[in-house]
Short mmCIF file of C-alpha atoms in Angstrom, two decimals:
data_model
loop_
_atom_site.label_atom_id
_atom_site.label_comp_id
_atom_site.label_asym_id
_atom_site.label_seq_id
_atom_site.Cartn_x
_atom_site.Cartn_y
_atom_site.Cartn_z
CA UNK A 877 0.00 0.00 0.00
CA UNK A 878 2.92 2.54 0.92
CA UNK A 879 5.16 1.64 -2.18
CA UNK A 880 1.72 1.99 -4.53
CA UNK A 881 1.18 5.68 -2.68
CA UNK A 882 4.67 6.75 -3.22
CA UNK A 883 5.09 6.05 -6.53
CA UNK A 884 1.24 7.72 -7.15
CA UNK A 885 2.01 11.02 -5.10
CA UNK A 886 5.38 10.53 -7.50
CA UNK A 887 3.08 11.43 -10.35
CA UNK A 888 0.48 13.26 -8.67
CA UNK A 889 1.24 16.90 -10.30
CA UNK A 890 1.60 15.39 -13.56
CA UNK A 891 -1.86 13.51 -13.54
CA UNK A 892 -3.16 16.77 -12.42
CA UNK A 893 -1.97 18.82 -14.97
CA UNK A 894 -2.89 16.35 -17.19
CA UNK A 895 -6.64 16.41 -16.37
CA UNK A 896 -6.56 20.24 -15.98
CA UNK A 897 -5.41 21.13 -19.67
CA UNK A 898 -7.78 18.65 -20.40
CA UNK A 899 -10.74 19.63 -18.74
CA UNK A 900 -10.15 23.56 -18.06
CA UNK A 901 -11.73 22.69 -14.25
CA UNK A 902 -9.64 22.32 -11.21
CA UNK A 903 -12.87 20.36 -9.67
CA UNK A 904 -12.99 17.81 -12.09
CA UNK A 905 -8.73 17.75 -12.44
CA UNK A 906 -8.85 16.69 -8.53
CA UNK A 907 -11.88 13.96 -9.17
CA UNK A 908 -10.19 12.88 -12.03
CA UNK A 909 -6.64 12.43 -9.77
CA UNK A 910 -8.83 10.76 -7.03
CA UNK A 911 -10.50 8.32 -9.20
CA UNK A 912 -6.93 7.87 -10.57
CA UNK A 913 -5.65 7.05 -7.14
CA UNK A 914 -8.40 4.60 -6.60
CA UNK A 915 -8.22 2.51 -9.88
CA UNK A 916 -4.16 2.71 -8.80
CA UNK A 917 -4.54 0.89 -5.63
CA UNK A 918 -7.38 -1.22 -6.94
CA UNK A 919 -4.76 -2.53 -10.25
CA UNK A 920 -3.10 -5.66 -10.31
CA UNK A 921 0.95 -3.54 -10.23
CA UNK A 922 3.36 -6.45 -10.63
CA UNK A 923 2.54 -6.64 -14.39
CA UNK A 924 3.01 -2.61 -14.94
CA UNK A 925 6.54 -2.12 -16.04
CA UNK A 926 5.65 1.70 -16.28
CA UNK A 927 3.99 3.33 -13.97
CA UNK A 928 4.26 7.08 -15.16
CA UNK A 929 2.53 5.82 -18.84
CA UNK A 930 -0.41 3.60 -16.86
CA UNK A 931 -0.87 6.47 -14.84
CA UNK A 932 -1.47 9.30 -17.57
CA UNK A 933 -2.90 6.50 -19.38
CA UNK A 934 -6.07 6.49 -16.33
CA UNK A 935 -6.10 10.15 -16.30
CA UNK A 936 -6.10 11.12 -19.59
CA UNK A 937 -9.24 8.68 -20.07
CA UNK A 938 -11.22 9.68 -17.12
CA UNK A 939 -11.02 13.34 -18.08
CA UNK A 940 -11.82 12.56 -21.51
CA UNK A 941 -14.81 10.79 -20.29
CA UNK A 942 -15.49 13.35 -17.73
CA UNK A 943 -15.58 16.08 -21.13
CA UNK A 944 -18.29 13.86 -22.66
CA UNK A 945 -20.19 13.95 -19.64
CA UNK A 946 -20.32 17.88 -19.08
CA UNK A 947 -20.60 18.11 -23.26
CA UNK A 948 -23.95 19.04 -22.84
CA UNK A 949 -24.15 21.57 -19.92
CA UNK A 950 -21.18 23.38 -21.60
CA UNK A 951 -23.11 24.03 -24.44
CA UNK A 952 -25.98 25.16 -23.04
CA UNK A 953 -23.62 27.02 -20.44
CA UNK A 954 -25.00 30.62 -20.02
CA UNK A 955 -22.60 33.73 -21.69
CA UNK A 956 -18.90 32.81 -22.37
CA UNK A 957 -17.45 29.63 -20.64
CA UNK A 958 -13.45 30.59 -19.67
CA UNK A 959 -11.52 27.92 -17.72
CA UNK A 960 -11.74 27.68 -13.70
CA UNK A 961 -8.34 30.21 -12.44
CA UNK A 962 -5.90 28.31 -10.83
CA UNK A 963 -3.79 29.22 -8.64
CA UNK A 964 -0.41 28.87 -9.01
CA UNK A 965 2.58 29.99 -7.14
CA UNK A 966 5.21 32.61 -8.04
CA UNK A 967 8.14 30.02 -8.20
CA UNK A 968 8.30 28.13 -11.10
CA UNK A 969 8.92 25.11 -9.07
CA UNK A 970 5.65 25.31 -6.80
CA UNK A 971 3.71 25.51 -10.25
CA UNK A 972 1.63 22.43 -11.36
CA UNK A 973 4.11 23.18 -15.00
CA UNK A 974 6.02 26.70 -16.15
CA UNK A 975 5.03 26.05 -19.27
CA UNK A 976 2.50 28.94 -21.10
CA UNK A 977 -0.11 26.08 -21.67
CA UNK A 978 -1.68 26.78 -18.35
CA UNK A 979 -2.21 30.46 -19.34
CA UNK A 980 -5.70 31.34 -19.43
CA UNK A 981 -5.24 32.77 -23.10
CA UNK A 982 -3.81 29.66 -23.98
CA UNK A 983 -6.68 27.57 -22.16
CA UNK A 984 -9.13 29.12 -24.34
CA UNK A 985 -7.45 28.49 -27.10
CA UNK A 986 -7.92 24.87 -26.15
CA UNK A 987 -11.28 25.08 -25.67
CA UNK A 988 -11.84 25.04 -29.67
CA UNK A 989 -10.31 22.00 -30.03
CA UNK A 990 -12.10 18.53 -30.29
CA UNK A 991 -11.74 16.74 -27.14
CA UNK A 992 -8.97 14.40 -28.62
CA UNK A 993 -7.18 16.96 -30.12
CA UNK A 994 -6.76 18.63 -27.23
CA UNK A 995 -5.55 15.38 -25.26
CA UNK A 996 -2.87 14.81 -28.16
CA UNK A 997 -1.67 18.75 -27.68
CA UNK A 998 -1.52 18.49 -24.40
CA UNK A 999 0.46 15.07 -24.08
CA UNK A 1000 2.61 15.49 -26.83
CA UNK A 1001 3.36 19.57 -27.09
CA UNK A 1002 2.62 20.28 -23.35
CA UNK A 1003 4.56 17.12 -21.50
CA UNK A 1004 6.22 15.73 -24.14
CA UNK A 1005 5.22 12.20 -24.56
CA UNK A 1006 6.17 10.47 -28.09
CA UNK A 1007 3.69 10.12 -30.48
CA UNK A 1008 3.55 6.29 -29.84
CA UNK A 1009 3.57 6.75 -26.05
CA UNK A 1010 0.41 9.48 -26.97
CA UNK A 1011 -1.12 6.80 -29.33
CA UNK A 1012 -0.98 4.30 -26.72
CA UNK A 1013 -2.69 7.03 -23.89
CA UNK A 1014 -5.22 7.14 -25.82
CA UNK A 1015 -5.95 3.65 -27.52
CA UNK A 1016 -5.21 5.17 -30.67
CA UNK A 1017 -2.79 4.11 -33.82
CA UNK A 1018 0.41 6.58 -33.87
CA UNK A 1019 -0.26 7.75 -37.55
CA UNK A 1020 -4.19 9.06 -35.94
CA UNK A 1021 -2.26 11.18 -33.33
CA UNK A 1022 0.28 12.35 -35.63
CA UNK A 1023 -2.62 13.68 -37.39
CA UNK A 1024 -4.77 14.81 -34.61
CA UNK A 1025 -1.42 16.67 -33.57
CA UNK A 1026 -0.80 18.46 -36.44
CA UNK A 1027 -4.13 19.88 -36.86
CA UNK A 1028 -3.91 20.93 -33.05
CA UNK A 1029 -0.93 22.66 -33.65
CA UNK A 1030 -1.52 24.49 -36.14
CA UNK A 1031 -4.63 25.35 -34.95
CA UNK A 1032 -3.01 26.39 -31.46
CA UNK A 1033 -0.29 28.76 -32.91
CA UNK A 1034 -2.80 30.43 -35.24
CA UNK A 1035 -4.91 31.29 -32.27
CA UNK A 1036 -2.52 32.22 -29.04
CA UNK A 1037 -0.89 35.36 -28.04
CA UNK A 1038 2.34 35.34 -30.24
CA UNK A 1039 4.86 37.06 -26.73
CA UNK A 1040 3.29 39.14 -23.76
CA UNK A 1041 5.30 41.23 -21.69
CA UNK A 1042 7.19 40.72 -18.64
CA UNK A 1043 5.13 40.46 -15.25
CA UNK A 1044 5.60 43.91 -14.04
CA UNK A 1045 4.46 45.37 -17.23
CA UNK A 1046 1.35 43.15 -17.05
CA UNK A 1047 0.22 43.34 -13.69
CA UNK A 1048 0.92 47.49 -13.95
CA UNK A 1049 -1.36 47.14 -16.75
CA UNK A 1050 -4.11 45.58 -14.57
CA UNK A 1051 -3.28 48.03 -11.64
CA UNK A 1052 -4.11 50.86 -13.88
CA UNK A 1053 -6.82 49.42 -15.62
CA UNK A 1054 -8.81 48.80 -12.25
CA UNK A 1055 -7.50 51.93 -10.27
CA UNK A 1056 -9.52 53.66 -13.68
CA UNK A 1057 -12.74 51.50 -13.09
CA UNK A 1058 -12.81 51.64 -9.49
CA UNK A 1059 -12.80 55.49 -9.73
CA UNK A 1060 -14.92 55.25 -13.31
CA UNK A 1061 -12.42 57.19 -15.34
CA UNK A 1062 -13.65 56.81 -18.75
CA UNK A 1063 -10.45 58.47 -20.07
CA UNK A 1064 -7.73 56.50 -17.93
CA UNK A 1065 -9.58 53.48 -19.18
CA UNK A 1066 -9.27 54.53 -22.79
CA UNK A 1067 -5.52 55.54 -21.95
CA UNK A 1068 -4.50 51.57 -20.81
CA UNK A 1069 -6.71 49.85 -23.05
CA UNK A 1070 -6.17 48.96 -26.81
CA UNK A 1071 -8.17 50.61 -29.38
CA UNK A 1072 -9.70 46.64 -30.42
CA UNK A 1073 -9.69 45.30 -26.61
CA UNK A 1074 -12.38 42.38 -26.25
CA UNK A 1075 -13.58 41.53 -22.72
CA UNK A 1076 -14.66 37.90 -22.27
CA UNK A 1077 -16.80 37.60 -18.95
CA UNK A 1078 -17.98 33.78 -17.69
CA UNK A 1079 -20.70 34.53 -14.98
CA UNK A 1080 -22.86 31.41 -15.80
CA UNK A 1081 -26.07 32.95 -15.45
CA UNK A 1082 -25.07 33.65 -12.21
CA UNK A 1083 -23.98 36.95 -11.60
CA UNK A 1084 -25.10 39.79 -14.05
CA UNK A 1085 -22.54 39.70 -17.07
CA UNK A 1086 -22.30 40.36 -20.32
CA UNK A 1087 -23.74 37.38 -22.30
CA UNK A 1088 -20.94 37.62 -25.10
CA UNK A 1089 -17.97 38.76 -25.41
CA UNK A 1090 -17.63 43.31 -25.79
CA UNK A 1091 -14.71 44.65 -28.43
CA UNK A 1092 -13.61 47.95 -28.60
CA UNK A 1093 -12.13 50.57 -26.04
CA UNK A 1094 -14.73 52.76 -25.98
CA UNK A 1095 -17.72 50.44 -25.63
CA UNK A 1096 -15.46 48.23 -22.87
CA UNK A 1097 -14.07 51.73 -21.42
CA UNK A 1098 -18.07 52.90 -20.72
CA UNK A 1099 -19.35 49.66 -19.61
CA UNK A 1100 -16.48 49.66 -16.82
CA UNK A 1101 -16.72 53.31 -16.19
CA UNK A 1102 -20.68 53.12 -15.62
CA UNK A 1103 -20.32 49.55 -13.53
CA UNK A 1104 -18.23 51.40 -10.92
CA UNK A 1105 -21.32 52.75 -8.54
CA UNK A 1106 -22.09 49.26 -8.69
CA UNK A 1107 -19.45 47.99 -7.04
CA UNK A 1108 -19.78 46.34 -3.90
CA UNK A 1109 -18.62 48.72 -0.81
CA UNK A 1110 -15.65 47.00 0.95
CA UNK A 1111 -14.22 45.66 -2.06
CA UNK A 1112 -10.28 45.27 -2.00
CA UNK A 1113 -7.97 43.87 -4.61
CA UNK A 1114 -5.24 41.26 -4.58
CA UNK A 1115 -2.86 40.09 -6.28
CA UNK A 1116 -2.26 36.32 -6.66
CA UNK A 1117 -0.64 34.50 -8.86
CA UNK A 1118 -3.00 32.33 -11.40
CA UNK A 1119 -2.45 30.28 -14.69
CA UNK A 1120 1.27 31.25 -14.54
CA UNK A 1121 0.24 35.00 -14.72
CA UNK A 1122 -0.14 37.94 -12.74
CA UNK A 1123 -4.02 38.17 -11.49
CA UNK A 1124 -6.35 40.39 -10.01
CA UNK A 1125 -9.01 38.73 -7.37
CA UNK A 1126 -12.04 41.13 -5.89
CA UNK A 1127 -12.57 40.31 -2.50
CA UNK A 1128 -15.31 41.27 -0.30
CA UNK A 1129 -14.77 40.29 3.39
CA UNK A 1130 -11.85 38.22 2.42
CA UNK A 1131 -14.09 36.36 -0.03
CA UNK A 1132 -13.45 36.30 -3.73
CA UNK A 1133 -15.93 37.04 -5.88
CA UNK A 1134 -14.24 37.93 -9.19
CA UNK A 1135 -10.99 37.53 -10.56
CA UNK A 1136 -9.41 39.74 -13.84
CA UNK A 1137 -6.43 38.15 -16.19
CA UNK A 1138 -5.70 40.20 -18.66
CA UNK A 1139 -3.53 40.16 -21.83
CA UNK A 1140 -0.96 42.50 -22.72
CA UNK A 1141 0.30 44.38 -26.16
CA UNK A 1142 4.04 43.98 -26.11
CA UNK A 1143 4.71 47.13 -28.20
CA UNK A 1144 2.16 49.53 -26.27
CA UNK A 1145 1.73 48.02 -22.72
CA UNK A 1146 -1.66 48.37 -23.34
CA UNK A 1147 -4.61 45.57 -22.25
CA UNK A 1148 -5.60 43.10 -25.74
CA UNK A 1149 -7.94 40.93 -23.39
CA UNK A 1150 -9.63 41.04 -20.55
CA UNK A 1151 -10.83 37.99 -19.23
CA UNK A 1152 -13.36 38.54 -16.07
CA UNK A 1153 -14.36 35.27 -14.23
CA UNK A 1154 -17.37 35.96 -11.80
CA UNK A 1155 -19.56 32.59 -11.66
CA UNK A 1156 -18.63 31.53 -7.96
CA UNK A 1157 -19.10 27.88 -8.72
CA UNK A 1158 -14.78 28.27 -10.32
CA UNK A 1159 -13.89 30.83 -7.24
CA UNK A 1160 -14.67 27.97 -4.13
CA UNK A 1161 -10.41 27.04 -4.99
CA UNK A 1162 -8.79 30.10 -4.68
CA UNK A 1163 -7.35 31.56 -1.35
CA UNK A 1164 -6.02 35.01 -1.12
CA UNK A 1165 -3.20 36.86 1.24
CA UNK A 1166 -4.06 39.15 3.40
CA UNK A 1167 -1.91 41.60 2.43
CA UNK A 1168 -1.02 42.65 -1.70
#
């Protein structure tokens, strides 16, 4: 029982990060690494001359099973669906991966993807399994995922930010854009954001949100300018990192209730993106400081 936990908590982060690329849910990433864990210590190990492969191998078909299940309620999901923040910590080592495929920009790339397409990215361009080794993952022949990996790639690189900035550009960008809404400055707002800015806001039908996504400075700029009597008294900002990126969370009485990542030109420092995650069914996993 011991060695069989060792040599699962040995993979643990992996088989996480696995599920999470995969399913855009830190939920169903941890259900998926718990029924993992079970079907581990259930398995007959003396014939598994691999562990790390049978592992992924369990994870990466759970959370493709766990996608077919939720197919339906994401598309009938209310408004824009982004990916659940995760929180991640500011040394690359503590991070589930460094790599820019837990970025929330890149997440939503992902999201356009067929299901197995996005499994072949991930295992092959993300953690760098072979093509047979991804084949085999997936009960598929190594000529299908060669396929199903080219088309992801080339889909993937079309799509995602080509370079952002360094951190302290980005998260001054975010500083400014919210010291402008909290005080609703319609022209410090059109001052940090780019002319063609979209904002992307998931609130699930649960919070009041745009139902689709809002382009353009000035129609952004006014929307957060006019939203700023609305905001809740008491609210305070912090700083966390998420998704390998500077974030903003809004707290009220040391309870998150939305969080900003936002992407950056790299010429003009201004904001490209802005994605706003309110629907408090993806903020029950993140904990904030105290302090900024």
């Amino acid at each position: 029982m011991s060695n069989a936990l060792e040599v699962f908590e040995e993979h643990r982060r992996l088989l996480f990060g696995v599920a999470y690329r995969i399913l855009g849910s830190v939920v169903e990433a941890e259900d998926v690494v718990q029924e993992a864990w079970l079907r581990w210590d259930r398995a007959e190990r003396r014939g598994v001359d691999a562990p790390k492969a049978y592992l992924v191998r369990i994870a990466t078909r759970l959370a493709l099973d766990q996608r077919e299940r939720t197919r339906t309620a994401r598309e009938t999901y209310v408004g824009p669906w982004l990916p659940e923040p995760l929180v991640t910590g500011p040394d690359v080592a503590d991070r589930v991966a460094s790599d820019e495929a837990v970025s929330m920009a890149v997440l939503v790339v992902l999201e356009t993807l067929s299901p197995l397409e996005r499994a072949v990215f991930v295992l092959h361009e993300v953690f760098g399994f072979s093509y047979p080794e991804t084949g085999e993952a997936l009960g598929r022949s190594e000529q299908a995922v060669r396929q199903l990996g080219h088309r992801a790639r080339e889909h993937v690189q079309a799509r995602r930010p080509r370079f952002q900035p360094d951190r302290d550009v980005r998260r001054a960008a975010t500083e400014r854009f919210l010291h402008a809404s909290m005080g609703g400055d319609l022209v410090a707002l059109l001052e940090v954001l780019s002319p063609d800015v979209t904002l992307i806001t998931d609130g699930g039908g649960k919070i009041r949100a745009p139902r689709r996504p809002i382009s353009g400075a000035d129609k952004v700029g006014r929307l957060f300018a006019t939203a700023a009597e609305r905001t809740p008294a008491g609210t305070e900002f912090r700083f966390v990192d998420m998704n390998g990126e500077p974030a903003a969370v809004a707290t009220l009485g040391g309870t998150p209730y939305a969080v900003f990542i936002v992407d950056v030109h790299p010429r003009s420092g201004r904001i490209d993106t802005i994605h706003l995650i309110g629907n408090p069914d993806k903020l029950t996993k993140i904990s904030v400081p105290r302090e900024s």
